[in-house]
Short mmCIF file of N, CA and C in Angstrom, two decimals:
data_model
loop_
_atom_site.label_atom_id
_atom_site.label_comp_id
_atom_site.label_asym_id
_atom_site.label_seq_id
_atom_site.Cartn_x
_atom_site.Cartn_y
_atom_site.Cartn_z
N MET A 1 121.46 84.45 114.35
CA MET A 1 121.82 83.83 113.47
C MET A 1 120.33 82.50 113.56
N TYR A 2 119.88 82.05 112.45
CA TYR A 2 119.26 80.78 111.84
C TYR A 2 120.33 79.95 111.04
N ILE A 3 120.48 78.57 111.65
CA ILE A 3 121.15 77.68 110.63
C ILE A 3 120.32 76.76 110.53
N ILE A 4 120.64 76.20 109.36
CA ILE A 4 120.43 74.92 108.77
C ILE A 4 121.63 73.76 108.60
N ILE A 5 121.87 72.61 109.22
CA ILE A 5 122.17 72.09 109.36
C ILE A 5 122.14 70.33 108.48
N VAL A 6 122.89 70.24 107.35
CA VAL A 6 123.13 68.90 106.55
C VAL A 6 123.82 67.91 107.32
N TYR A 7 124.30 67.05 107.52
CA TYR A 7 125.06 65.75 106.90
C TYR A 7 125.01 64.47 106.45
N ASP A 8 126.42 64.31 106.53
CA ASP A 8 126.28 62.30 105.70
C ASP A 8 127.74 62.51 106.18
N ILE A 9 127.32 60.93 107.02
CA ILE A 9 128.55 61.14 108.15
C ILE A 9 128.96 59.71 108.28
N ASN A 10 130.41 59.15 108.58
CA ASN A 10 130.67 57.83 108.20
C ASN A 10 129.88 57.04 109.90
N THR A 11 129.14 56.17 109.77
CA THR A 11 127.88 55.59 110.68
C THR A 11 129.54 55.66 112.01
N LYS A 12 130.49 55.62 112.17
CA LYS A 12 131.21 55.20 113.56
C LYS A 12 131.55 57.07 113.74
N ARG A 13 131.04 57.51 113.77
CA ARG A 13 131.33 59.14 114.01
C ARG A 13 129.87 60.18 114.23
N VAL A 14 128.71 59.63 112.98
CA VAL A 14 127.69 60.39 113.33
C VAL A 14 127.16 60.40 115.08
N ASN A 15 126.83 59.04 116.03
CA ASN A 15 126.18 59.46 116.91
C ASN A 15 127.11 61.04 117.66
N LYS A 16 128.17 61.00 117.87
CA LYS A 16 128.56 61.79 118.68
C LYS A 16 128.41 63.60 117.95
N VAL A 17 128.23 63.19 116.11
CA VAL A 17 128.08 64.80 115.78
C VAL A 17 126.88 64.70 116.49
N LYS A 18 125.78 64.08 116.05
CA LYS A 18 124.21 63.86 116.45
C LYS A 18 124.38 64.67 117.79
N SER A 19 125.08 64.40 119.09
CA SER A 19 125.04 64.32 120.26
C SER A 19 125.37 65.89 120.62
N LEU A 20 126.46 66.14 119.79
CA LEU A 20 127.29 67.00 119.63
C LEU A 20 125.76 68.12 119.41
N LEU A 21 125.34 68.16 118.25
CA LEU A 21 124.38 68.67 117.36
C LEU A 21 123.23 69.36 118.19
N ARG A 22 122.75 68.14 119.35
CA ARG A 22 121.72 68.37 120.05
C ARG A 22 121.99 69.38 120.89
N MET A 23 123.36 69.65 121.77
CA MET A 23 123.14 70.54 122.42
C MET A 23 122.88 71.94 122.07
N TYR A 24 123.48 71.94 120.62
CA TYR A 24 122.91 73.77 119.91
C TYR A 24 121.47 73.87 118.76
N LEU A 25 121.57 72.86 119.12
CA LEU A 25 120.00 72.95 117.68
C LEU A 25 118.88 72.00 118.07
N ASN A 26 118.21 72.11 116.93
CA ASN A 26 116.98 70.78 117.63
C ASN A 26 117.01 70.16 115.78
N TRP A 27 117.35 69.10 116.26
CA TRP A 27 116.54 67.71 115.73
C TRP A 27 115.06 67.95 114.20
N ILE A 28 115.57 67.93 113.76
CA ILE A 28 114.16 67.93 112.55
C ILE A 28 113.95 66.56 111.84
N GLN A 29 114.96 65.42 111.76
CA GLN A 29 115.22 64.82 110.33
C GLN A 29 115.87 64.19 110.53
N ASN A 30 116.05 62.71 109.77
CA ASN A 30 117.81 61.93 110.27
C ASN A 30 118.66 63.02 108.99
N SER A 31 119.74 63.08 109.68
CA SER A 31 120.72 64.74 108.73
C SER A 31 120.75 65.65 108.77
N VAL A 32 119.21 66.04 110.14
CA VAL A 32 119.17 67.43 110.06
C VAL A 32 118.56 68.52 111.19
N PHE A 33 119.33 69.61 111.06
CA PHE A 33 119.34 70.55 112.07
C PHE A 33 118.96 71.96 111.76
N GLU A 34 118.04 72.50 112.37
CA GLU A 34 117.92 73.50 112.27
C GLU A 34 118.14 74.44 113.97
N GLY A 35 118.29 75.67 113.57
CA GLY A 35 117.51 76.88 115.10
C GLY A 35 118.92 77.81 115.29
N GLU A 36 118.66 78.51 116.19
CA GLU A 36 119.13 79.81 116.66
C GLU A 36 119.99 79.63 116.58
N ILE A 37 121.34 80.70 116.87
CA ILE A 37 122.30 80.04 117.55
C ILE A 37 123.21 81.31 117.34
N LYS A 38 123.89 81.63 118.47
CA LYS A 38 124.53 83.24 118.41
C LYS A 38 126.24 82.82 117.76
N PRO A 39 126.50 83.53 117.31
CA PRO A 39 127.86 84.06 116.93
C PRO A 39 129.31 83.38 117.17
N THR A 40 129.51 83.12 118.53
CA THR A 40 130.14 82.47 119.59
C THR A 40 129.94 81.57 119.52
N GLN A 41 128.54 80.26 119.39
CA GLN A 41 128.58 79.51 120.13
C GLN A 41 128.92 78.72 118.35
N PHE A 42 127.83 79.67 117.21
CA PHE A 42 128.66 79.33 116.09
C PHE A 42 130.38 78.50 115.71
N LYS A 43 131.08 79.75 116.27
CA LYS A 43 132.20 79.64 116.05
C LYS A 43 132.40 78.32 117.04
N GLU A 44 132.31 77.68 118.42
CA GLU A 44 132.60 76.92 118.20
C GLU A 44 131.92 75.78 118.22
N LEU A 45 131.02 75.43 117.59
CA LEU A 45 130.15 74.72 117.24
C LEU A 45 131.43 73.65 115.79
N LYS A 46 131.82 74.87 115.24
CA LYS A 46 131.63 74.70 113.63
C LYS A 46 133.50 74.15 114.30
N ILE A 47 134.25 74.68 115.19
CA ILE A 47 135.34 74.04 115.60
C ILE A 47 135.77 72.30 116.28
N LYS A 48 134.44 72.56 116.88
CA LYS A 48 133.91 70.68 117.41
C LYS A 48 133.29 69.80 116.34
N ILE A 49 132.61 70.50 115.70
CA ILE A 49 132.64 69.53 113.95
C ILE A 49 133.78 68.98 113.40
N THR A 50 134.66 69.99 113.52
CA THR A 50 135.70 69.94 113.12
C THR A 50 136.73 68.82 113.87
N GLU A 51 136.97 68.64 114.89
CA GLU A 51 137.27 67.64 115.67
C GLU A 51 136.70 66.85 115.82
N ILE A 52 135.50 66.14 115.54
CA ILE A 52 134.66 64.77 115.20
C ILE A 52 135.22 64.37 113.89
N ILE A 53 134.71 64.61 112.62
CA ILE A 53 134.98 64.65 111.53
C ILE A 53 135.98 64.07 111.03
N ASN A 54 135.91 63.06 109.79
CA ASN A 54 137.26 62.70 109.40
C ASN A 54 136.49 64.03 107.97
N LYS A 55 137.64 65.17 107.69
CA LYS A 55 136.85 65.73 106.60
C LYS A 55 137.66 65.17 105.31
N ASP A 56 137.69 63.90 105.01
CA ASP A 56 138.10 62.99 103.74
C ASP A 56 136.92 62.10 103.47
N GLU A 57 136.00 62.51 104.56
CA GLU A 57 135.15 61.01 104.41
C GLU A 57 133.47 61.58 104.52
N ASP A 58 133.63 63.08 105.67
CA ASP A 58 132.53 62.90 106.13
C ASP A 58 132.15 64.37 105.49
N SER A 59 130.55 64.41 105.33
CA SER A 59 130.09 66.11 105.02
C SER A 59 129.62 66.85 105.24
N VAL A 60 129.99 68.11 105.75
CA VAL A 60 129.22 68.66 107.25
C VAL A 60 128.94 69.79 106.38
N ILE A 61 127.01 70.05 105.61
CA ILE A 61 126.75 71.68 105.40
C ILE A 61 126.08 72.10 106.15
N ILE A 62 126.65 73.55 106.37
CA ILE A 62 126.05 74.46 106.97
C ILE A 62 125.04 75.51 106.31
N TYR A 63 124.35 75.78 106.35
CA TYR A 63 123.23 77.10 106.05
C TYR A 63 122.69 78.37 106.59
N LYS A 64 123.86 79.25 106.43
CA LYS A 64 122.87 80.23 106.91
C LYS A 64 121.98 80.96 106.20
N MET A 65 121.14 81.63 107.51
CA MET A 65 119.88 82.69 107.22
C MET A 65 120.82 84.58 107.37
N PRO A 66 119.50 85.02 106.44
CA PRO A 66 119.77 86.67 106.71
C PRO A 66 119.91 86.57 108.17
N PRO A 67 120.03 88.44 109.02
CA PRO A 67 119.79 88.14 110.04
C PRO A 67 118.80 88.17 110.34
N THR A 68 118.42 87.93 111.43
CA THR A 68 115.97 87.66 112.01
C THR A 68 115.79 86.74 110.70
N TYR A 69 116.28 86.16 110.93
CA TYR A 69 115.17 85.68 109.45
C TYR A 69 114.81 84.40 109.57
N LYS A 70 113.85 83.79 110.14
CA LYS A 70 113.61 82.27 110.05
C LYS A 70 113.31 81.42 109.44
N PRO A 71 113.42 80.14 107.93
CA PRO A 71 113.18 80.20 107.02
C PRO A 71 111.48 79.81 107.16
N GLU A 72 111.20 80.66 105.99
CA GLU A 72 109.61 79.90 105.39
C GLU A 72 110.05 77.97 105.71
N LYS A 73 109.05 77.30 105.68
CA LYS A 73 109.25 75.94 106.02
C LYS A 73 108.08 75.36 105.32
N THR A 74 107.46 74.43 104.73
CA THR A 74 107.19 73.43 104.01
C THR A 74 107.25 72.12 104.08
N ILE A 75 106.25 72.00 105.12
CA ILE A 75 106.32 70.27 105.14
C ILE A 75 105.24 69.31 103.71
N ILE A 76 106.11 68.10 103.62
CA ILE A 76 105.05 67.64 103.06
C ILE A 76 105.28 66.05 103.48
N GLY A 77 104.12 65.46 103.94
CA GLY A 77 104.22 64.13 104.37
C GLY A 77 104.59 64.29 106.28
N ILE A 78 105.27 62.92 106.88
CA ILE A 78 105.22 63.53 108.15
C ILE A 78 106.18 64.50 108.63
N GLU A 79 105.89 65.11 110.16
CA GLU A 79 106.82 65.89 110.34
C GLU A 79 107.40 65.73 111.54
N LYS A 80 108.95 65.20 111.82
CA LYS A 80 109.34 64.50 112.34
C LYS A 80 109.63 65.16 113.76
N SER A 81 109.29 66.13 113.75
CA SER A 81 109.59 67.36 115.05
C SER A 81 108.98 68.54 115.38
N PRO A 82 108.94 69.09 116.62
CA PRO A 82 107.67 69.72 116.99
C PRO A 82 107.86 71.28 115.71
N ILE A 83 109.32 71.88 115.50
CA ILE A 83 109.24 73.07 114.91
C ILE A 83 108.73 72.49 113.79
N LYS A 84 107.71 73.20 113.56
CA LYS A 84 106.99 72.61 111.42
C LYS A 84 106.17 74.14 111.83
N ASN A 85 105.58 74.52 109.97
CA ASN A 85 104.00 74.79 109.25
C ASN A 85 104.08 73.67 108.54
N ILE A 86 102.91 72.51 108.17
CA ILE A 86 102.49 72.10 107.77
C ILE A 86 102.02 72.35 106.59
N LEU A 87 101.72 71.40 105.22
CA LEU A 87 101.63 72.06 103.95
C LEU A 87 99.78 70.89 104.29
N MET B 1 112.51 82.34 93.55
CA MET B 1 113.29 82.00 94.85
C MET B 1 114.30 80.62 95.05
N TYR B 2 115.15 81.12 96.60
CA TYR B 2 115.97 80.26 96.80
C TYR B 2 115.77 78.85 97.55
N ILE B 3 115.64 77.90 97.36
CA ILE B 3 114.71 77.12 98.06
C ILE B 3 115.90 75.97 98.70
N ILE B 4 116.15 74.86 100.03
CA ILE B 4 116.71 73.73 99.86
C ILE B 4 115.53 72.99 100.51
N ILE B 5 115.85 71.37 99.81
CA ILE B 5 115.09 70.00 100.14
C ILE B 5 114.96 69.37 100.72
N VAL B 6 114.80 69.19 102.13
CA VAL B 6 115.68 67.58 103.18
C VAL B 6 114.21 66.69 102.83
N TYR B 7 114.99 65.27 102.76
CA TYR B 7 113.64 64.16 102.93
C TYR B 7 114.16 63.46 103.30
N ASP B 8 113.29 62.71 104.06
CA ASP B 8 113.34 61.33 104.31
C ASP B 8 112.18 60.62 104.30
N ILE B 9 112.38 59.31 102.92
CA ILE B 9 111.61 59.29 101.96
C ILE B 9 111.72 56.99 101.79
N ASN B 10 110.77 56.22 102.47
CA ASN B 10 110.71 54.94 102.63
C ASN B 10 111.84 54.90 101.19
N THR B 11 112.62 53.75 101.21
CA THR B 11 114.06 53.39 100.21
C THR B 11 112.78 53.35 99.04
N LYS B 12 111.34 52.30 99.02
CA LYS B 12 111.13 52.18 97.25
C LYS B 12 110.54 53.45 96.46
N ARG B 13 110.55 54.57 97.98
CA ARG B 13 110.38 55.69 96.59
C ARG B 13 111.19 56.78 96.55
N VAL B 14 112.50 56.40 97.43
CA VAL B 14 113.24 57.66 97.09
C VAL B 14 113.67 57.80 95.79
N ASN B 15 113.64 57.20 95.04
CA ASN B 15 114.13 57.16 93.98
C ASN B 15 113.95 57.63 92.75
N LYS B 16 112.41 57.51 92.90
CA LYS B 16 111.26 58.87 92.43
C LYS B 16 111.54 60.12 92.57
N VAL B 17 111.20 60.20 93.95
CA VAL B 17 111.56 61.34 94.47
C VAL B 17 112.89 62.19 93.38
N LYS B 18 113.92 61.61 94.05
CA LYS B 18 115.16 61.56 93.94
C LYS B 18 115.33 61.74 92.48
N SER B 19 115.00 61.40 92.08
CA SER B 19 114.75 61.17 90.10
C SER B 19 113.80 62.82 89.65
N LEU B 20 112.58 63.23 90.42
CA LEU B 20 112.44 64.44 90.16
C LEU B 20 112.46 65.76 90.43
N LEU B 21 113.79 65.69 92.04
CA LEU B 21 114.25 66.96 92.05
C LEU B 21 115.41 66.79 90.93
N ARG B 22 115.63 66.30 90.61
CA ARG B 22 117.38 65.74 89.67
C ARG B 22 117.10 67.44 88.87
N MET B 23 115.48 66.79 88.09
CA MET B 23 115.27 68.15 87.28
C MET B 23 114.60 69.12 87.60
N TYR B 24 114.64 69.67 88.58
CA TYR B 24 114.56 71.25 88.35
C TYR B 24 115.68 71.72 90.10
N LEU B 25 116.20 71.04 90.78
CA LEU B 25 117.36 71.84 91.63
C LEU B 25 118.81 70.48 91.62
N ASN B 26 119.32 71.13 92.44
CA ASN B 26 120.71 69.70 91.94
C ASN B 26 121.13 69.32 93.37
N TRP B 27 121.78 68.82 93.07
CA TRP B 27 121.79 67.16 94.55
C TRP B 27 123.40 68.16 94.74
N ILE B 28 122.81 67.87 96.50
CA ILE B 28 124.13 68.43 96.92
C ILE B 28 124.64 67.61 98.09
N GLN B 29 124.00 66.59 98.94
CA GLN B 29 124.49 65.74 99.71
C GLN B 29 123.20 64.46 99.68
N ASN B 30 123.39 63.65 99.91
CA ASN B 30 122.57 62.24 100.74
C ASN B 30 121.70 63.00 100.85
N SER B 31 119.74 62.97 100.21
CA SER B 31 118.89 63.16 100.95
C SER B 31 118.27 65.81 100.54
N VAL B 32 119.46 65.57 100.20
CA VAL B 32 119.23 67.06 100.17
C VAL B 32 119.80 67.73 98.26
N PHE B 33 119.17 68.55 98.37
CA PHE B 33 119.09 69.18 97.26
C PHE B 33 118.40 70.89 97.67
N GLU B 34 119.27 71.65 96.61
CA GLU B 34 119.26 72.99 96.77
C GLU B 34 118.77 73.57 95.06
N GLY B 35 118.64 75.10 95.29
CA GLY B 35 118.68 75.55 93.78
C GLY B 35 117.57 76.34 93.85
N GLU B 36 117.53 77.55 92.51
CA GLU B 36 116.69 78.03 92.11
C GLU B 36 115.89 78.07 91.35
N ILE B 37 114.38 78.89 91.93
CA ILE B 37 113.33 77.71 91.34
C ILE B 37 111.93 79.28 90.90
N LYS B 38 111.11 78.84 90.80
CA LYS B 38 109.95 79.77 89.97
C LYS B 38 108.96 79.63 91.10
N PRO B 39 108.59 80.75 90.71
CA PRO B 39 107.52 79.74 91.83
C PRO B 39 106.09 79.37 91.49
N THR B 40 105.83 78.98 90.10
CA THR B 40 105.37 78.52 89.23
C THR B 40 105.46 76.55 89.39
N GLN B 41 107.08 77.07 89.09
CA GLN B 41 107.71 75.39 89.14
C GLN B 41 107.99 75.21 90.78
N PHE B 42 108.12 76.01 91.32
CA PHE B 42 107.86 75.75 92.88
C PHE B 42 106.77 74.78 93.25
N LYS B 43 105.34 75.21 92.76
CA LYS B 43 103.94 74.76 93.29
C LYS B 43 103.53 73.28 92.18
N GLU B 44 104.43 73.55 90.99
CA GLU B 44 103.84 71.92 89.94
C GLU B 44 104.97 70.56 90.87
N LEU B 45 106.19 71.47 91.17
CA LEU B 45 107.42 70.42 92.23
C LEU B 45 106.62 69.64 93.32
N LYS B 46 106.18 70.43 94.33
CA LYS B 46 104.87 70.49 95.45
C LYS B 46 104.29 69.29 95.26
N ILE B 47 103.25 69.46 94.07
CA ILE B 47 102.64 69.00 93.65
C ILE B 47 103.18 67.00 93.18
N LYS B 48 103.67 67.39 92.58
CA LYS B 48 104.31 66.07 91.73
C LYS B 48 105.19 65.17 93.58
N ILE B 49 105.52 66.01 94.41
CA ILE B 49 106.55 65.22 96.06
C ILE B 49 104.79 64.48 95.74
N THR B 50 103.51 65.98 95.93
CA THR B 50 102.76 64.40 96.77
C THR B 50 102.01 63.11 96.15
N GLU B 51 102.62 63.43 94.61
CA GLU B 51 101.76 62.87 94.41
C GLU B 51 102.47 61.32 94.41
N ILE B 52 104.03 61.09 94.19
CA ILE B 52 104.70 60.42 95.06
C ILE B 52 105.24 59.68 96.53
N ILE B 53 105.18 60.26 97.23
CA ILE B 53 105.08 59.78 98.66
C ILE B 53 103.87 59.39 99.55
N ASN B 54 104.57 58.82 100.56
CA ASN B 54 103.05 57.96 101.02
C ASN B 54 103.35 59.42 102.36
N LYS B 55 102.08 60.06 102.43
CA LYS B 55 102.37 61.63 103.63
C LYS B 55 101.97 60.78 105.06
N ASP B 56 101.96 59.55 105.45
CA ASP B 56 102.47 58.84 106.00
C ASP B 56 102.79 58.39 107.02
N GLU B 57 103.57 58.28 105.83
CA GLU B 57 105.69 57.38 105.50
C GLU B 57 106.63 58.65 105.55
N ASP B 58 106.29 59.05 104.90
CA ASP B 58 107.51 60.20 104.40
C ASP B 58 107.73 61.45 104.51
N SER B 59 108.86 61.72 104.41
CA SER B 59 108.73 63.40 105.17
C SER B 59 110.07 63.87 103.52
N VAL B 60 109.33 65.16 104.12
CA VAL B 60 110.03 66.18 103.11
C VAL B 60 109.83 67.60 103.56
N ILE B 61 111.08 68.69 103.73
CA ILE B 61 111.21 69.38 103.60
C ILE B 61 111.90 70.26 103.35
N ILE B 62 111.16 71.65 102.67
CA ILE B 62 111.22 72.46 101.85
C ILE B 62 111.78 73.73 102.65
N TYR B 63 113.06 74.72 102.53
CA TYR B 63 113.55 75.52 103.41
C TYR B 63 113.32 76.62 102.29
N LYS B 64 112.31 77.92 101.96
CA LYS B 64 112.08 79.02 101.52
C LYS B 64 113.04 79.94 101.68
N MET B 65 114.20 80.06 101.48
CA MET B 65 114.87 81.85 101.06
C MET B 65 114.01 82.83 100.53
N PRO B 66 114.35 84.24 101.53
CA PRO B 66 113.76 85.66 100.71
C PRO B 66 113.76 85.68 99.70
N PRO B 67 113.31 86.90 99.57
CA PRO B 67 113.81 87.01 97.79
C PRO B 67 114.80 87.32 97.72
N THR B 68 115.25 86.76 96.45
CA THR B 68 117.03 87.55 96.24
C THR B 68 117.83 86.50 97.51
N TYR B 69 117.24 86.13 97.72
CA TYR B 69 118.78 85.83 99.26
C TYR B 69 118.91 84.31 98.83
N LYS B 70 120.39 83.87 98.24
CA LYS B 70 121.57 82.81 98.35
C LYS B 70 121.98 82.44 99.65
N PRO B 71 121.36 81.03 100.66
CA PRO B 71 121.98 81.50 102.45
C PRO B 71 123.60 81.03 101.51
N GLU B 72 124.28 81.73 102.52
CA GLU B 72 125.50 81.08 102.83
C GLU B 72 126.30 80.41 103.46
N LYS B 73 126.79 79.20 102.45
CA LYS B 73 127.07 77.64 103.18
C LYS B 73 128.51 77.56 103.05
N THR B 74 128.70 77.17 104.29
CA THR B 74 129.27 76.81 105.23
C THR B 74 129.67 75.09 104.31
N ILE B 75 130.94 74.65 104.11
CA ILE B 75 131.03 73.02 104.06
C ILE B 75 132.40 72.41 104.47
N ILE B 76 132.34 71.69 105.81
CA ILE B 76 133.09 71.01 106.90
C ILE B 76 133.38 69.76 106.12
N GLY B 77 135.13 69.33 106.20
CA GLY B 77 135.14 67.76 105.62
C GLY B 77 134.28 67.79 103.54
N ILE B 78 133.82 67.02 103.22
CA ILE B 78 133.80 67.07 101.77
C ILE B 78 133.08 67.17 101.33
N GLU B 79 133.45 68.81 100.47
CA GLU B 79 131.38 68.49 99.27
C GLU B 79 131.29 67.33 98.21
N LYS B 80 130.23 67.35 98.02
CA LYS B 80 129.89 66.28 97.70
C LYS B 80 129.23 66.62 95.99
N SER B 81 128.89 68.21 96.09
CA SER B 81 128.73 68.46 95.15
C SER B 81 129.27 69.78 94.73
N PRO B 82 129.78 70.31 92.99
CA PRO B 82 130.44 71.60 92.56
C PRO B 82 129.70 72.95 93.39
N ILE B 83 128.51 73.01 93.70
CA ILE B 83 127.58 73.96 94.47
C ILE B 83 128.84 74.75 95.64
N LYS B 84 129.45 75.48 96.02
CA LYS B 84 129.79 75.06 97.09
C LYS B 84 130.96 77.20 97.87
N ASN B 85 131.15 76.47 99.00
CA ASN B 85 131.66 77.59 99.53
C ASN B 85 132.65 76.93 101.04
N ILE B 86 134.16 76.30 100.31
CA ILE B 86 134.65 75.61 101.06
C ILE B 86 135.06 76.13 102.98
N LEU B 87 134.86 75.93 104.27
CA LEU B 87 135.83 76.54 104.80
C LEU B 87 137.08 75.81 105.35
#
């Protein structure tokens, strides 16, 4: 499945989450990762995120795409990572 | 169609883009909007974004969902806007 993760995390914890996400997904832009992930990895990742963040302060949102669907992406301006289809 | 917009924009221009996006979509979290939008509005919005940002400095990424599909969303931690399905 293809997922997009956006997050708003306290600076004390954000680098730890960023390093974790790098192991599973592609960094796209400030506070945004995306990529293909297996259901087992997805489950594992959610648990690990929960272990790092402060659930009363931090926010992580995961958008799950339908099976086999990779979202059509439009970039306006600069593209900060190699995964793209430039407008 | 349902879209998700994430952006990384210079502070000089970010509020202008944020006000524009509020007219079309729902604010979700820092630098993230999402919502249902008509093709004509989508075209209009992209033009207006292009008129505001500096294409050499700012980055706006638009993820377009398949027709009639609203992405399954998981929130870990706090949910900063009313559109949600909490984990």
